[in-house]
């Protein structure tokens, strides 16, 4: 009998100790029950535009991004700038005021008005993939479509059909945040204009052509980054034109972050702000002073 | 023989008593608030997990940092990217003991003090924190308020925005627990 009680005593002790062992380290128990999930990579870029190129970043759901984008005139004297225009500050190549609204975190609509061509444009941006931190999804992928309408007065009967006033851009944006400091994206792009005309050399422009864009951001510190973007047009008309010197748009600048704002200050030879303008018409040459100072200022409101 | 049966009964009671001392979080609200001249900074997190063992008086919590919700999305991004570096330091945690002399056998409201390791932004500090624990049958609730010094946890605020961010952040914890089965 005593032996039996002793065994029960031992048994109790054993159960007691195993129980308290299991409950002893609550933290490992918690960590086991709540494994850290694979997270989405955030802040690949700081703003929905770098310089000329869109990024994979979007306005968050129920937020409105109000944005003023400005391009001054050419800096160099050989390209119409020089001291008598205060290196382009007296001129404005293009000005755009825009509003972009996040319907969900993955769907954004936008509306803007540019000085160039008086273009009114409506855009749609949709997130398809988001890069994850364990690399099960190695890149982020966003679709961007912009439709522009020019309400310009019709002086020379070119807009005989209202459809002639319209142009389109479709773009896939593929981005990867390689490290805390460095992000890069590729932007295969198709531009289409309903109206193209015969030029002085009796050549006709292409309605549709393909461009490949590349854009990057290098973060120097928590507030300051260097940004750049470039589009290469695959357009025979542009490459081989005998008298018009078409150029590919290149932008280089920096990005400043403060609490509520993101500023971009940069130089670019691009001749417009929306893709429908700068991909198709850029003719200024960096080497001839054909770069313009520009800035993007955005303020995001939560509605 | 009766004695044996009795001791077995005691034993099982004792064991079941043990498993009934472990509680897990079923609802959590962790928020912080920082008053600043330009704009107040506040965020709420409802994804905290935690365990309390009233027998051993041990407690443990984990808070996933990216789950803090801000009203302004840019603020949330800055919080994660610049201040908390939450891609690197994914969770905040507390691992410690209830140091108040109390057995918590009866239902009621108890002033409690916990002491242990508070880890935020990859930095671990010993902290003693006061709170109120309420026991009501199979449910527990814990509320607490305490301050965190950003400097203690190596959370850097650039001089440019120092006016925007207070050096101490007030944290509020409101947790409900149920018996863990």
Coordinates of C-alpha atoms in Angstrom, one line a residue:
Chain A
X1 CA 0.0 0.0 0.0
X2 CA 2.8 2.4 0.9
X3 CA 4.6 1.5 -2.2
X4 CA 1.5 2.2 -4.2
X5 CA 1.0 5.6 -2.7
X6 CA 4.7 6.3 -3.3
X7 CA 4.2 5.5 -7.0
X8 CA 1.2 7.8 -7.2
X9 CA 3.3 10.5 -5.5
X10 CA 6.1 10.0 -8.0
X11 CA 3.5 10.0 -10.8
X12 CA 2.0 13.3 -9.5
X13 CA 5.5 14.8 -9.2
X14 CA 6.2 13.7 -12.8
X15 CA 3.0 15.2 -14.1
X16 CA 3.4 18.3 -12.1
X17 CA 6.9 18.8 -13.4
X18 CA 6.1 18.1 -17.0
X19 CA 3.1 20.4 -16.8
X20 CA 5.0 23.2 -15.3
X21 CA 7.7 22.6 -17.8
X22 CA 5.2 22.9 -20.7
X23 CA 3.9 26.1 -19.1
X24 CA 7.2 27.4 -17.9
X25 CA 8.4 29.1 -21.0
X26 CA 5.4 31.0 -22.1
X27 CA 7.4 33.0 -24.7
X28 CA 8.5 29.9 -26.7
X29 CA 4.9 28.6 -26.5
X30 CA 3.6 32.0 -27.8
X31 CA 6.2 32.1 -30.6
X32 CA 5.4 28.5 -31.6
X33 CA 1.7 29.3 -31.8
X34 CA 2.2 32.6 -33.6
X35 CA 4.9 32.1 -36.2
X36 CA 6.0 35.3 -37.9
X37 CA 4.2 35.3 -41.2
X38 CA 5.8 36.3 -44.5
X39 CA 5.4 40.0 -44.8
X40 CA 4.8 42.3 -47.7
X41 CA 7.7 44.5 -48.7
X42 CA 6.7 48.1 -48.1
X43 CA 8.2 51.4 -49.2
X44 CA 9.8 50.1 -52.4
X45 CA 9.5 53.7 -53.4
X46 CA 8.3 56.7 -51.4
X47 CA 5.9 58.2 -53.9
X48 CA 3.7 57.1 -56.8
X49 CA 6.0 58.9 -59.3
X50 CA 9.8 59.0 -59.3
X51 CA 10.5 61.8 -61.8
X52 CA 8.8 61.0 -65.1
X53 CA 8.1 57.3 -64.4
X54 CA 5.3 56.0 -62.2
X55 CA 6.3 53.6 -59.4
X56 CA 4.5 50.6 -58.0
X57 CA 3.5 52.7 -55.0
X58 CA -0.1 53.7 -54.9
X59 CA -2.4 55.9 -52.8
X60 CA -3.7 53.9 -49.9
X61 CA -7.4 53.1 -49.6
X62 CA -9.6 56.2 -48.9
X63 CA -6.6 58.6 -49.3
X64 CA -6.3 61.4 -51.8
X65 CA -3.0 62.4 -53.2
X66 CA -3.0 66.0 -54.4
X67 CA 0.0 66.8 -56.6
X68 CA 1.6 69.7 -58.3
X69 CA 4.2 68.8 -60.9
X70 CA 6.2 71.5 -62.6
X71 CA 8.9 71.6 -65.3
X72 CA 10.6 74.9 -66.0
X73 CA 12.3 75.8 -69.3
X74 CA 15.6 74.5 -70.7
X75 CA 18.6 75.5 -68.7
X76 CA 21.2 75.7 -71.4
X77 CA 21.5 78.7 -73.8
X78 CA 21.8 76.4 -76.8
X79 CA 18.4 75.1 -76.0
X80 CA 16.6 78.4 -75.5
X81 CA 17.6 78.8 -71.8
X82 CA 20.6 80.8 -70.5
X83 CA 20.8 83.8 -68.3
X84 CA 18.1 85.8 -70.1
X85 CA 15.5 83.2 -69.0
X86 CA 17.3 82.8 -65.6
X87 CA 18.3 79.4 -66.8
X88 CA 14.8 78.3 -67.6
X89 CA 13.1 79.7 -64.5
X90 CA 11.2 82.3 -66.5
X91 CA 9.5 79.6 -68.6
X92 CA 7.4 76.6 -67.9
X93 CA 7.5 73.7 -70.2
X94 CA 4.7 71.9 -68.5
X95 CA 2.6 72.2 -65.3
X96 CA 0.2 69.5 -64.1
X97 CA -2.3 69.5 -61.3
X98 CA -3.6 66.1 -60.3
X99 CA -5.7 64.2 -57.9
X100 CA -5.3 60.5 -57.3
X101 CA -7.6 58.5 -55.1
X102 CA -7.2 55.0 -53.6
X103 CA -10.5 53.0 -53.9
X104 CA -8.8 50.1 -52.2
X105 CA -5.1 49.6 -51.4
X106 CA -4.7 47.9 -54.7
X107 CA -6.8 50.1 -57.0
X108 CA -6.3 53.7 -57.7
X109 CA -8.0 56.2 -60.0
X110 CA -6.6 59.6 -61.0
X111 CA -7.4 62.7 -62.8
X112 CA -5.0 65.4 -64.0
X113 CA -4.8 68.5 -66.1
X114 CA -1.6 69.5 -67.9
X115 CA -0.5 72.7 -69.6
X116 CA 0.9 70.8 -72.5
X117 CA -1.8 70.0 -75.1
X118 CA -4.2 71.2 -72.3
X119 CA -4.3 67.4 -71.7
X120 CA -7.0 66.1 -69.4
X121 CA -6.1 62.6 -68.4
X122 CA -7.7 59.9 -66.4
X123 CA -5.7 57.0 -65.1
X124 CA -6.2 53.6 -63.5
X125 CA -3.6 51.8 -61.5
X126 CA -4.0 48.3 -60.3
X127 CA -1.7 46.2 -58.1
X128 CA -1.4 42.6 -59.2
X129 CA 1.6 41.3 -57.1
X130 CA 3.4 42.6 -54.0
X131 CA 6.9 41.5 -53.2
X132 CA 7.3 39.5 -50.0
X133 CA 10.2 39.5 -47.6
X134 CA 10.8 35.8 -47.8
X135 CA 10.9 36.0 -51.6
X136 CA 8.0 33.7 -52.3
X137 CA 7.0 36.6 -54.5
X138 CA 10.2 38.2 -55.7
X139 CA 8.8 41.3 -57.4
X140 CA 5.9 43.7 -57.2
X141 CA 3.8 44.1 -60.3
X142 CA 1.4 47.0 -61.1
X143 CA -0.6 47.8 -64.1
X144 CA -1.0 51.4 -65.2
X145 CA -3.3 52.8 -67.9
X146 CA -3.7 56.5 -68.8
X147 CA -6.2 58.0 -71.2
X148 CA -5.6 61.6 -72.3
X149 CA -7.9 63.9 -74.1
X150 CA -6.9 67.3 -75.6
X151 CA -9.6 70.0 -75.6
X152 CA -7.3 72.3 -77.6
X153 CA -9.0 74.8 -80.0
X154 CA -9.1 73.3 -83.5
X155 CA -7.3 76.0 -85.6
X156 CA -6.3 73.8 -88.6
X157 CA -9.1 71.3 -88.8
X158 CA -7.0 68.4 -87.5
X159 CA -9.6 67.2 -85.0
X160 CA -12.3 66.3 -87.5
X161 CA -13.2 63.4 -85.3
X162 CA -13.4 63.6 -81.5
X163 CA -11.4 60.4 -81.3
X164 CA -8.4 62.2 -82.8
X165 CA -8.1 64.1 -79.5
X166 CA -7.3 60.9 -77.6
X167 CA -4.2 59.0 -76.7
X168 CA -3.4 56.1 -74.5
X169 CA -0.6 54.6 -72.5
X170 CA -0.5 51.1 -71.1
X171 CA 2.3 50.1 -68.8
X172 CA 3.4 47.2 -66.6
X173 CA 5.6 48.2 -63.7
X174 CA 7.8 45.5 -62.3
X175 CA 9.8 46.5 -59.2
X176 CA 12.1 44.9 -56.7
X177 CA 13.3 46.3 -53.5
X178 CA 16.8 44.8 -53.4
X179 CA 17.8 46.2 -50.0
X180 CA 16.7 48.9 -47.5
X181 CA 18.6 51.4 -49.7
X182 CA 18.1 50.3 -53.2
X183 CA 15.0 49.7 -55.4
X184 CA 14.7 49.3 -59.1
X185 CA 11.9 48.9 -61.6
X186 CA 11.3 48.2 -65.2
X187 CA 8.4 49.7 -67.2
X188 CA 7.5 48.1 -70.5
X189 CA 5.2 50.6 -72.1
X190 CA 2.9 51.0 -75.1
X191 CA 1.9 54.4 -76.3
X192 CA -0.9 54.9 -78.8
X193 CA -2.2 58.1 -80.3
X194 CA -5.3 58.1 -82.4
X195 CA -4.0 61.0 -84.5
X196 CA -0.6 61.1 -86.1
X197 CA 0.3 63.5 -88.9
X198 CA 2.5 63.9 -91.9
X199 CA 5.5 66.0 -91.0
X200 CA 7.6 68.5 -93.1
X201 CA 9.6 65.6 -94.5
X202 CA 6.5 63.8 -95.6
X203 CA 7.1 61.1 -93.1
X204 CA 4.3 59.8 -90.9
X205 CA 4.7 59.1 -87.3
X206 CA 3.7 55.8 -85.7
X207 CA 0.4 55.5 -84.0
X208 CA 1.7 52.9 -81.6
X209 CA 5.2 52.2 -80.4
X210 CA 6.9 50.4 -77.5
X211 CA 9.2 51.9 -74.9
X212 CA 11.1 50.3 -72.1
X213 CA 11.6 52.4 -68.9
X214 CA 14.0 51.8 -66.0
X215 CA 13.8 53.7 -62.8
X216 CA 15.6 53.5 -59.5
X217 CA 16.0 55.0 -56.0
X218 CA 19.0 54.9 -53.8
X219 CA 18.4 55.9 -50.2
X220 CA 21.3 57.9 -48.8
X221 CA 19.8 58.4 -45.4
X222 CA 16.3 58.4 -43.7
X223 CA 15.3 61.7 -45.4
X224 CA 17.3 61.8 -48.6
X225 CA 17.4 59.7 -51.7
X226 CA 18.8 59.9 -55.2
X227 CA 16.4 59.0 -57.9
X228 CA 16.6 58.5 -61.7
X229 CA 14.6 57.2 -64.6
X230 CA 15.0 56.7 -68.3
X231 CA 12.8 55.6 -71.1
X232 CA 14.1 54.0 -74.3
X233 CA 11.7 54.4 -77.3
X234 CA 11.7 51.5 -79.8
X235 CA 10.4 53.7 -82.6
X236 CA 11.8 53.6 -86.1
X237 CA 10.3 57.0 -86.9
X238 CA 12.1 58.5 -83.9
X239 CA 15.4 56.7 -84.4
X240 CA 15.8 57.3 -88.1
X241 CA 14.2 60.7 -88.6
X242 CA 16.3 62.8 -91.0
X243 CA 15.6 66.3 -89.5
X244 CA 13.9 66.0 -86.1
X245 CA 16.2 65.0 -83.4
X246 CA 14.1 62.8 -81.1
X247 CA 15.6 62.0 -77.7
X248 CA 14.8 59.5 -75.0
X249 CA 13.7 61.1 -71.7
X250 CA 16.1 60.9 -68.8
X251 CA 15.6 62.3 -65.4
X252 CA 18.0 62.6 -62.5
X253 CA 17.2 64.1 -59.1
X254 CA 16.8 63.7 -55.4
X255 CA 13.9 63.0 -53.1
X256 CA 13.4 64.7 -49.7
X257 CA 11.1 63.4 -47.1
X258 CA 9.5 65.4 -44.3
X259 CA 6.8 64.3 -42.0
X260 CA 3.8 64.8 -44.3
X261 CA 5.4 65.5 -47.7
X262 CA 7.6 64.0 -50.2
X263 CA 9.5 66.4 -52.5
X264 CA 11.3 65.6 -55.7
X265 CA 13.7 68.1 -57.2
X266 CA 15.3 67.0 -60.5
X267 CA 16.6 67.7 -63.9
X268 CA 15.1 66.1 -67.0
X269 CA 15.0 66.6 -70.8
X270 CA 11.5 65.3 -70.9
X271 CA 9.1 67.7 -72.6
X272 CA 6.0 66.9 -70.8
X273 CA 4.7 65.4 -67.6
X274 CA 2.3 62.7 -68.7
X275 CA 3.6 59.7 -70.6
X276 CA 1.4 60.6 -73.6
X277 CA 3.4 63.8 -74.0
X278 CA 7.0 63.0 -73.0
X279 CA 7.4 59.7 -74.6
X280 CA 6.2 60.9 -78.0
X281 CA 7.6 64.5 -78.3
X282 CA 10.9 64.8 -76.3
X283 CA 13.5 66.4 -78.5
X284 CA 15.7 68.2 -76.0
X285 CA 19.3 67.0 -75.6
X286 CA 21.0 66.9 -72.2
X287 CA 24.4 67.5 -73.9
X288 CA 23.0 70.8 -75.4
X289 CA 21.6 72.1 -72.1
X290 CA 18.2 70.7 -72.9
X291 CA 17.5 69.7 -69.3
X292 CA 14.9 71.5 -67.3
X293 CA 14.6 71.9 -63.5
X294 CA 11.4 70.4 -62.2
X295 CA 9.7 69.4 -59.0
X296 CA 6.9 67.2 -57.8
X297 CA 5.2 68.1 -54.5
X298 CA 2.5 65.9 -53.1
X299 CA 0.3 66.0 -50.1
X300 CA -1.8 63.1 -49.1
X301 CA -5.1 63.6 -47.4
X302 CA -7.0 60.9 -45.6
X303 CA -10.7 61.1 -46.4
Chain B
X1 CA -8.4 1.4 -1.2
X2 CA -10.7 4.3 -0.5
X3 CA -7.7 6.3 0.4
X4 CA -6.2 5.6 -3.0
X5 CA -9.4 6.6 -4.8
X6 CA -9.4 9.8 -2.7
X7 CA -5.8 10.6 -3.6
X8 CA -6.4 9.9 -7.3
X9 CA -9.4 12.3 -7.1
X10 CA -7.2 14.9 -5.4
X11 CA -4.5 14.3 -8.0
X12 CA -6.9 14.8 -11.0
X13 CA -8.4 17.9 -9.3
X14 CA -4.9 19.2 -8.8
X15 CA -4.0 18.5 -12.4
X16 CA -7.1 20.1 -13.8
X17 CA -6.5 23.0 -11.5
X18 CA -3.2 23.5 -13.2
X19 CA -4.5 23.5 -16.8
X20 CA -7.1 26.0 -15.7
X21 CA -4.4 28.5 -14.7
X22 CA -3.3 29.3 -18.3
X23 CA -5.1 32.1 -20.1
X24 CA -4.6 33.4 -23.6
X25 CA -5.4 36.7 -25.2
X26 CA -8.7 36.7 -27.2
X27 CA -9.0 40.4 -27.7
X28 CA -6.3 43.0 -27.6
X29 CA -6.0 46.8 -28.1
X30 CA -2.5 48.2 -27.8
X31 CA -2.3 51.9 -28.6
X32 CA 0.3 54.6 -28.3
X33 CA 0.0 58.3 -28.2
X34 CA 2.5 61.1 -28.5
X35 CA 1.5 64.7 -28.2
X36 CA 3.3 67.0 -30.5
X37 CA 3.0 70.6 -31.5
X38 CA 2.3 69.9 -35.2
X39 CA 0.2 66.8 -35.1
X40 CA -0.5 64.2 -32.5
X41 CA 0.8 60.8 -33.3
X42 CA -1.4 57.8 -32.4
X43 CA -1.9 54.3 -33.6
X44 CA -3.7 51.2 -32.5
X45 CA -2.9 47.5 -32.8
X46 CA -5.4 44.7 -32.3
X47 CA -3.1 41.8 -33.2
X48 CA -1.2 41.3 -30.0
X49 CA -0.9 37.8 -28.6
X50 CA -0.3 36.8 -25.0
X51 CA -0.4 34.2 -22.3
X52 CA -0.7 34.5 -18.5
X53 CA -0.2 31.6 -16.1
X54 CA -1.8 32.5 -12.8
X55 CA -0.2 29.5 -11.1
X56 CA 3.4 30.3 -12.0
X57 CA 2.6 34.0 -12.4
X58 CA 4.4 34.2 -15.6
X59 CA 3.3 36.4 -18.5
X60 CA 4.4 36.8 -22.1
X61 CA 3.2 39.0 -25.0
X62 CA 4.1 39.5 -28.6
X63 CA 3.0 42.5 -30.7
X64 CA 3.5 42.5 -34.5
X65 CA 4.8 46.0 -35.2
X66 CA 3.4 46.3 -38.8
X67 CA -0.1 45.9 -37.4
X68 CA -0.2 49.3 -35.9
X69 CA -2.8 51.3 -37.7
X70 CA -2.4 55.0 -38.2
X71 CA -5.0 57.4 -39.6
X72 CA -2.4 58.8 -42.0
X73 CA -0.8 56.2 -44.3
X74 CA 2.4 58.3 -44.8
X75 CA 2.8 58.4 -41.0
X76 CA 2.4 54.6 -40.9
X77 CA 5.0 54.2 -43.5
X78 CA 7.5 56.4 -41.7
X79 CA 6.8 54.6 -38.5
X80 CA 7.6 51.2 -40.0
X81 CA 10.4 52.3 -42.3
X82 CA 12.3 55.0 -40.4
X83 CA 11.6 54.6 -36.8
X84 CA 10.7 51.0 -35.9
X85 CA 12.4 49.4 -38.9
X86 CA 9.7 46.8 -38.7
X87 CA 11.0 44.7 -41.6
X88 CA 14.1 44.0 -39.5
X89 CA 12.4 44.0 -36.0
X90 CA 9.1 42.4 -36.6
X91 CA 7.8 42.1 -33.1
X92 CA 7.8 43.9 -29.8
X93 CA 7.5 41.6 -26.8
X94 CA 7.3 41.4 -23.0
X95 CA 8.4 38.3 -21.1
X96 CA 8.2 38.4 -17.3
X97 CA 6.6 37.7 -14.0
X98 CA 3.8 39.1 -11.9
X99 CA 5.6 40.2 -8.8
X100 CA 2.6 41.2 -6.7
X101 CA 2.0 38.9 -3.7
X102 CA -1.4 37.5 -4.6
X103 CA -2.8 34.0 -5.5
X104 CA -5.6 35.3 -7.7
X105 CA -7.8 32.5 -6.5
X106 CA -10.9 34.7 -6.1
X107 CA -12.7 36.7 -8.7
X108 CA -12.0 40.4 -8.3
X109 CA -9.9 43.3 -9.4
X110 CA -6.3 43.4 -8.4
X111 CA -3.6 46.1 -8.7
X112 CA -0.6 44.2 -10.1
X113 CA 3.0 44.8 -10.9
X114 CA 4.9 42.9 -13.5
X115 CA 8.6 42.8 -14.0
X116 CA 10.5 41.5 -17.0
X117 CA 12.1 42.0 -20.3
X118 CA 10.5 44.5 -22.7
X119 CA 11.8 44.2 -26.2
X120 CA 11.2 46.9 -28.8
X121 CA 13.1 47.7 -32.0
X122 CA 15.5 44.9 -31.2
X123 CA 16.5 46.4 -27.8
X124 CA 15.7 44.6 -24.6
X125 CA 15.3 46.5 -21.3
X126 CA 14.2 45.3 -17.8
X127 CA 11.0 47.1 -16.9
X128 CA 8.6 47.1 -14.0
X129 CA 5.1 48.0 -15.1
X130 CA 1.9 48.6 -13.1
X131 CA -1.5 47.5 -14.2
X132 CA -4.9 46.3 -13.2
X133 CA -6.0 42.7 -13.5
X134 CA -9.6 41.6 -13.3
X135 CA -10.6 38.0 -12.8
X136 CA -14.1 37.0 -13.6
X137 CA -14.7 33.2 -13.6
X138 CA -13.0 32.0 -16.8
X139 CA -12.1 35.4 -18.1
X140 CA -9.3 37.8 -17.3
X141 CA -8.7 41.4 -18.3
X142 CA -5.6 43.4 -18.0
X143 CA -5.2 47.2 -18.5
X144 CA -2.1 49.1 -18.2
X145 CA -0.5 52.4 -19.1
X146 CA 3.2 53.1 -19.3
X147 CA 5.8 55.3 -21.0
X148 CA 8.5 54.3 -23.4
X149 CA 11.5 56.5 -23.9
X150 CA 12.5 56.5 -27.6
X151 CA 16.1 56.9 -26.7
X152 CA 16.1 53.8 -24.5
X153 CA 15.1 51.7 -27.4
X154 CA 17.5 53.3 -29.9
X155 CA 14.6 54.8 -31.9
X156 CA 16.2 57.7 -33.7
X157 CA 14.3 60.9 -34.5
X158 CA 16.1 63.2 -36.8
X159 CA 16.5 66.7 -35.6
X160 CA 14.4 68.0 -38.4
X161 CA 11.3 66.4 -37.0
X162 CA 12.1 66.4 -33.3
X163 CA 9.4 68.9 -32.8
X164 CA 7.0 66.5 -34.4
X165 CA 7.8 63.6 -32.2
X166 CA 7.8 63.6 -28.4
X167 CA 10.7 61.8 -26.8
X168 CA 8.4 59.7 -24.6
X169 CA 5.5 57.8 -26.0
X170 CA 2.6 56.8 -23.9
X171 CA 1.4 53.2 -24.4
X172 CA -2.0 51.9 -23.4
X173 CA -2.7 48.2 -23.1
X174 CA -6.1 46.7 -22.9
X175 CA -6.2 42.9 -23.1
X176 CA -9.0 40.3 -22.6
X177 CA -8.1 36.7 -21.9
X178 CA -9.9 33.4 -22.0
X179 CA -8.9 30.0 -20.5
X180 CA -6.6 28.2 -22.8
X181 CA -7.9 24.8 -23.7

